[in-house]
GROMACS .gro file of C-alpha atoms in nm:
model
  290
    1UNK     CA    1   9.064   9.722   7.854
    2UNK     CA    2   9.109   9.939   8.155
    3UNK     CA    3   9.419  10.131   8.049
    4UNK     CA    4   9.454  10.505   8.060
    5UNK     CA    5   9.332  10.792   8.269
    6UNK     CA    6   8.964  10.758   8.347
    7UNK     CA    7   8.936  10.424   8.162
    8UNK     CA    8   8.880  10.080   8.306
    9UNK     CA    9   8.613   9.848   8.430
   10UNK     CA   10   8.287   9.971   8.573
   11UNK     CA   11   8.127   9.797   8.866
   12UNK     CA   12   7.766   9.761   8.973
   13UNK     CA   13   7.545   9.984   9.182
   14UNK     CA   14   7.537   9.773   9.496
   15UNK     CA   15   7.503   9.933   9.838
   16UNK     CA   16   7.844  10.003   9.992
   17UNK     CA   17   7.967  10.199  10.293
   18UNK     CA   18   7.983  10.574  10.230
   19UNK     CA   19   8.334  10.580  10.368
   20UNK     CA   20   8.588  10.361  10.538
   21UNK     CA   21   8.674  10.402  10.900
   22UNK     CA   22   9.020  10.567  10.932
   23UNK     CA   23   9.168  10.249  11.080
   24UNK     CA   24   9.306   9.929  10.937
   25UNK     CA   25   9.056   9.644  10.946
   26UNK     CA   26   9.132   9.274  10.918
   27UNK     CA   27   9.036   9.307  10.552
   28UNK     CA   28   9.288   9.573  10.446
   29UNK     CA   29   9.567   9.576  10.701
   30UNK     CA   30   9.819   9.589  10.414
   31UNK     CA   31   9.715   9.946  10.325
   32UNK     CA   32   9.841  10.287  10.439
   33UNK     CA   33   9.562  10.543  10.495
   34UNK     CA   34   9.623  10.877  10.325
   35UNK     CA   35   9.665  11.169  10.563
   36UNK     CA   36   9.364  11.390  10.498
   37UNK     CA   37   9.119  11.135  10.359
   38UNK     CA   38   8.997  10.802  10.499
   39UNK     CA   39   8.843  10.748  10.155
   40UNK     CA   40   9.182  10.688   9.988
   41UNK     CA   41   9.437  10.433  10.097
   42UNK     CA   42   9.761  10.332   9.929
   43UNK     CA   43   9.973  10.022   9.909
   44UNK     CA   44  10.160   9.773   9.693
   45UNK     CA   45  10.035   9.505   9.459
   46UNK     CA   46   9.800   9.242   9.598
   47UNK     CA   47   9.724   8.873   9.562
   48UNK     CA   48   9.388   8.748   9.441
   49UNK     CA   49   9.260   8.686   9.794
   50UNK     CA   50   9.360   9.036   9.901
   51UNK     CA   51   9.153   9.179   9.614
   52UNK     CA   52   8.860   8.992   9.764
   53UNK     CA   53   8.945   9.154  10.099
   54UNK     CA   54   8.921   9.500   9.941
   55UNK     CA   55   8.578   9.422   9.806
   56UNK     CA   56   8.461   9.293  10.144
   57UNK     CA   57   8.601   9.603  10.319
   58UNK     CA   58   8.381   9.826  10.104
   59UNK     CA   59   8.626   9.958   9.845
   60UNK     CA   60   8.462  10.075   9.525
   61UNK     CA   61   8.764  10.149   9.306
   62UNK     CA   62   9.119  10.026   9.245
   63UNK     CA   63   9.384  10.230   9.062
   64UNK     CA   64   9.708  10.068   8.947
   65UNK     CA   65   9.976  10.323   8.858
   66UNK     CA   66  10.199  10.089   8.660
   67UNK     CA   67  10.152   9.799   8.420
   68UNK     CA   68  10.255   9.478   8.598
   69UNK     CA   69  10.298   9.120   8.481
   70UNK     CA   70  10.157   8.816   8.660
   71UNK     CA   71  10.390   8.637   8.902
   72UNK     CA   72  10.385   8.393   9.193
   73UNK     CA   73  10.656   8.576   9.389
   74UNK     CA   74  10.688   8.946   9.463
   75UNK     CA   75  10.948   9.109   9.689
   76UNK     CA   76  11.003   8.778   9.868
   77UNK     CA   77  10.630   8.722   9.921
   78UNK     CA   78  10.466   8.423   9.759
   79UNK     CA   79  10.116   8.414   9.613
   80UNK     CA   80   9.892   8.461   9.314
   81UNK     CA   81   9.981   8.810   9.189
   82UNK     CA   82   9.782   8.884   8.874
   83UNK     CA   83   9.879   9.116   8.591
   84UNK     CA   84   9.736   9.467   8.585
   85UNK     CA   85   9.496   9.381   8.304
   86UNK     CA   86   9.380   9.068   8.487
   87UNK     CA   87   9.329   9.278   8.800
   88UNK     CA   88   9.095   9.510   8.609
   89UNK     CA   89   8.882   9.213   8.505
   90UNK     CA   90   8.881   9.061   8.855
   91UNK     CA   91   8.788   9.392   9.016
   92UNK     CA   92   8.512   9.452   8.762
   93UNK     CA   93   8.373   9.103   8.815
   94UNK     CA   94   8.364   9.180   9.188
   95UNK     CA   95   8.157   9.491   9.121
   96UNK     CA   96   8.435   9.746   9.166
   97UNK     CA   97   8.569  10.010   8.928
   98UNK     CA   98   8.927   9.971   8.806
   99UNK     CA   99   9.183  10.181   8.621
  100UNK     CA  100   9.521  10.059   8.499
  101UNK     CA  101   9.778  10.326   8.422
  102UNK     CA  102  10.119  10.250   8.272
  103UNK     CA  103  10.322  10.550   8.384
  104UNK     CA  104  10.643  10.565   8.186
  105UNK     CA  105  10.503  10.338   7.916
  106UNK     CA  106  10.382  10.415   7.566
  107UNK     CA  107  10.118  10.690   7.555
  108UNK     CA  108  10.161  10.763   7.927
  109UNK     CA  109  10.358  11.041   8.098
  110UNK     CA  110  10.681  10.972   8.290
  111UNK     CA  111  10.620  10.859   8.651
  112UNK     CA  112  10.769  11.160   8.832
  113UNK     CA  113  10.610  11.433   8.622
  114UNK     CA  114  10.338  11.694   8.668
  115UNK     CA  115  10.147  11.529   8.383
  116UNK     CA  116  10.142  11.199   8.575
  117UNK     CA  117  10.027  11.377   8.892
  118UNK     CA  118   9.744  11.538   8.698
  119UNK     CA  119   9.635  11.212   8.535
  120UNK     CA  120   9.626  11.018   8.861
  121UNK     CA  121   9.452  11.304   9.046
  122UNK     CA  122   9.186  11.316   8.775
  123UNK     CA  123   9.121  10.943   8.821
  124UNK     CA  124   9.103  10.982   9.199
  125UNK     CA  125   8.851  11.264   9.158
  126UNK     CA  126   8.633  11.082   8.905
  127UNK     CA  127   8.615  10.730   9.050
  128UNK     CA  128   8.377  10.623   9.328
  129UNK     CA  129   8.538  10.619   9.670
  130UNK     CA  130   8.674  10.450   9.879
  131UNK     CA  131   8.975  10.395   9.650
  132UNK     CA  132   9.276  10.166   9.678
  133UNK     CA  133   9.561  10.343   9.494
  134UNK     CA  134   9.864  10.123   9.443
  135UNK     CA  135  10.196  10.094   9.269
  136UNK     CA  136  10.455   9.817   9.309
  137UNK     CA  137  10.515   9.868   9.682
  138UNK     CA  138  10.317  10.179   9.778
  139UNK     CA  139  10.598  10.433   9.758
  140UNK     CA  140  10.487  10.621   9.447
  141UNK     CA  141  10.118  10.573   9.528
  142UNK     CA  142  10.157  10.740   9.868
  143UNK     CA  143  10.360  11.023   9.713
  144UNK     CA  144  10.092  11.097   9.453
  145UNK     CA  145   9.809  11.064   9.706
  146UNK     CA  146   9.963  11.314   9.948
  147UNK     CA  147  10.043  11.556   9.665
  148UNK     CA  148   9.677  11.524   9.566
  149UNK     CA  149   9.575  11.618   9.921
  150UNK     CA  150   9.785  11.935   9.894
  151UNK     CA  151   9.676  12.041   9.545
  152UNK     CA  152   9.311  11.998   9.646
  153UNK     CA  153   9.363  12.221   9.950
  154UNK     CA  154   9.297  11.947  10.206
  155UNK     CA  155   9.651  11.962  10.347
  156UNK     CA  156   9.897  12.249  10.366
  157UNK     CA  157  10.208  12.229  10.143
  158UNK     CA  158  10.422  12.281  10.452
  159UNK     CA  159  10.283  11.958  10.603
  160UNK     CA  160  10.358  11.720  10.319
  161UNK     CA  161  10.693  11.595  10.451
  162UNK     CA  162  10.550  11.548  10.798
  163UNK     CA  163  10.248  11.365  10.655
  164UNK     CA  164  10.455  11.133  10.440
  165UNK     CA  165  10.702  11.060  10.719
  166UNK     CA  166  10.403  10.948  10.921
  167UNK     CA  167  10.343  10.685  10.652
  168UNK     CA  168  10.706  10.577  10.675
  169UNK     CA  169  10.832  10.738  10.356
  170UNK     CA  170  11.141  10.963  10.343
  171UNK     CA  171  11.079  11.149  10.018
  172UNK     CA  172  11.324  11.424  10.107
  173UNK     CA  173  11.612  11.178  10.062
  174UNK     CA  174  11.506  11.089   9.706
  175UNK     CA  175  11.601  11.339   9.435
  176UNK     CA  176  11.312  11.260   9.199
  177UNK     CA  177  11.046  11.254   9.474
  178UNK     CA  178  11.179  11.573   9.631
  179UNK     CA  179  11.175  11.752   9.296
  180UNK     CA  180  10.817  11.641   9.224
  181UNK     CA  181  10.698  11.767   9.562
  182UNK     CA  182  10.866  12.100   9.494
  183UNK     CA  183  10.720  12.144   9.145
  184UNK     CA  184  10.368  12.026   9.233
  185UNK     CA  185  10.314  12.180   9.578
  186UNK     CA  186  10.564  12.465   9.601
  187UNK     CA  187  10.716  12.318   9.917
  188UNK     CA  188  11.091  12.335   9.860
  189UNK     CA  189  11.349  12.158  10.072
  190UNK     CA  190  11.702  12.042   9.993
  191UNK     CA  191  11.766  11.674   9.939
  192UNK     CA  192  11.885  11.521  10.265
  193UNK     CA  193  12.059  11.194  10.359
  194UNK     CA  194  11.832  10.897  10.443
  195UNK     CA  195  11.705  10.928  10.799
  196UNK     CA  196  11.441  10.658  10.837
  197UNK     CA  197  11.427  10.276  10.870
  198UNK     CA  198  11.804  10.274  10.920
  199UNK     CA  199  11.775   9.974  11.155
  200UNK     CA  200  11.651   9.751  10.871
  201UNK     CA  201  11.881   9.548  10.647
  202UNK     CA  202  11.864   9.785  10.349
  203UNK     CA  203  11.719  10.093  10.516
  204UNK     CA  204  11.410  10.230  10.345
  205UNK     CA  205  11.447   9.972  10.068
  206UNK     CA  206  11.358   9.704  10.324
  207UNK     CA  207  11.051   9.903  10.429
  208UNK     CA  208  10.964   9.925  10.060
  209UNK     CA  209  11.004   9.553  10.001
  210UNK     CA  210  10.788   9.428  10.289
  211UNK     CA  211  10.523   9.692  10.242
  212UNK     CA  212  10.267   9.543  10.483
  213UNK     CA  213  10.429   9.717  10.782
  214UNK     CA  214  10.365  10.063  10.923
  215UNK     CA  215  10.627  10.273  11.096
  216UNK     CA  216  10.533  10.350  11.456
  217UNK     CA  217  10.591  10.714  11.543
  218UNK     CA  218  10.885  10.910  11.407
  219UNK     CA  219  11.145  10.658  11.518
  220UNK     CA  220  11.310  10.340  11.402
  221UNK     CA  221  11.290  10.013  11.591
  222UNK     CA  222  10.918   9.938  11.602
  223UNK     CA  223  10.688   9.855  11.311
  224UNK     CA  224  10.323   9.762  11.323
  225UNK     CA  225  10.130   9.523  11.101
  226UNK     CA  226   9.832   9.291  11.110
  227UNK     CA  227   9.851   8.915  11.097
  228UNK     CA  228  10.164   8.809  10.907
  229UNK     CA  229  10.132   8.529  10.656
  230UNK     CA  230  10.315   8.199  10.605
  231UNK     CA  231  10.400   8.332  10.258
  232UNK     CA  232  10.571   8.641  10.407
  233UNK     CA  233  10.839   8.483  10.625
  234UNK     CA  234  11.114   8.508  10.362
  235UNK     CA  235  11.035   8.876  10.303
  236UNK     CA  236  11.033   8.956  10.675
  237UNK     CA  237  11.372   8.792  10.727
  238UNK     CA  238  11.525   8.958  10.419
  239UNK     CA  239  11.406   9.300  10.539
  240UNK     CA  240  11.604   9.258  10.860
  241UNK     CA  241  11.330   9.232  11.122
  242UNK     CA  242  11.466   9.054  11.430
  243UNK     CA  243  11.166   9.004  11.659
  244UNK     CA  244  10.794   8.945  11.610
  245UNK     CA  245  10.551   9.029  11.889
  246UNK     CA  246  10.191   8.910  11.855
  247UNK     CA  247   9.898   9.036  12.061
  248UNK     CA  248   9.666   8.759  11.944
  249UNK     CA  249   9.514   8.488  12.159
  250UNK     CA  250   9.589   8.132  12.053
  251UNK     CA  251   9.286   7.990  11.872
  252UNK     CA  252   9.140   8.319  11.749
  253UNK     CA  253   8.947   8.299  11.421
  254UNK     CA  254   9.153   8.399  11.117
  255UNK     CA  255   9.031   8.620  10.834
  256UNK     CA  256   8.732   8.455  10.668
  257UNK     CA  257   8.547   8.578  10.361
  258UNK     CA  258   8.169   8.531  10.335
  259UNK     CA  259   8.235   8.281  10.054
  260UNK     CA  260   8.467   8.069  10.273
  261UNK     CA  261   8.331   7.757  10.444
  262UNK     CA  262   8.244   7.810  10.810
  263UNK     CA  263   8.371   7.638  11.009
  264UNK     CA  264   8.648   7.463  10.823
  265UNK     CA  265   9.004   7.493  10.693
  266UNK     CA  266   9.108   7.810  10.511
  267UNK     CA  267   9.377   7.863  10.251
  268UNK     CA  268   9.449   8.211  10.385
  269UNK     CA  269   9.808   8.137  10.497
  270UNK     CA  270   9.742   8.277  10.846
  271UNK     CA  271   9.892   7.982  11.037
  272UNK     CA  272   9.544   7.841  11.086
  273UNK     CA  273   9.430   7.493  11.187
  274UNK     CA  274   9.166   7.262  11.037
  275UNK     CA  275   8.892   7.483  11.182
  276UNK     CA  276   9.038   7.805  11.043
  277UNK     CA  277   9.168   7.931  11.378
  278UNK     CA  278   9.510   8.089  11.436
  279UNK     CA  279   9.773   7.861  11.591
  280UNK     CA  280  10.038   8.036  11.797
  281UNK     CA  281  10.276   7.738  11.786
  282UNK     CA  282  10.271   7.725  11.402
  283UNK     CA  283  10.363   8.091  11.367
  284UNK     CA  284  10.625   8.079  11.643
  285UNK     CA  285  10.790   7.773  11.489
  286UNK     CA  286  10.806   7.932  11.145
  287UNK     CA  287  10.965   8.246  11.286
  288UNK     CA  288  11.220   8.056  11.495
  289UNK     CA  289  11.319   7.837  11.199
  290UNK     CA  290  11.366   8.146  10.981
   0.00000   0.00000   0.00000
């Protein structure tokens, strides 16, 4: 179950935060907050543990825009990535609501269409918030979320390109994205050459692939993220990042769920020791060897 607009698993009635703080916590640092609503964040597909993080952060709903198969490797990142249908069951078991679209598939509208925008917007409006809206890497999810902010009158049509650039996405350089913005919001601009993330190995495609990062300001060269994972090193190298700067203190506690043993070792891939604390030397060695 869980396929189609408005369908999906239904969670319980447990007490949850009324809204998320408009910052990235240790539990959902992989997400990009939507400009105009701290209740909606976007991102790419997640591992099983990261679904647990969403629950712990207070999310009440998860929307998947595409039907995805289970895999142990995604965009150079390694982990337990479940299928979209499995994700619905996991989210429901955790007490969250879940919807699985299959844009472009049978009985679903094409991805870059007004019908798709309407279907996703309807789900966003009907599901309990906060919501994690995701696609494969966050590109389409962010596009639809910011269009939703415009069509609901939260953001001005003239601000959509500025808002999306703030998330690191250059929709004006993509013909299909640019056309959808024009038809759905009335903001019309000509398609332009790529102008962002040009310092990375494959330009914006590298930003797409390692979707945990956040562009800092309207410039290339600096990208922000939370704690990187041991399972991410290959993806970081492939994207073309040259230097990693950490602000953490050696020995800080790593991300622990309430169900994790405390103290004790954690399988959270955060370069932690037998007590679950971050080890500077382990991360530095992995980066140097890469």
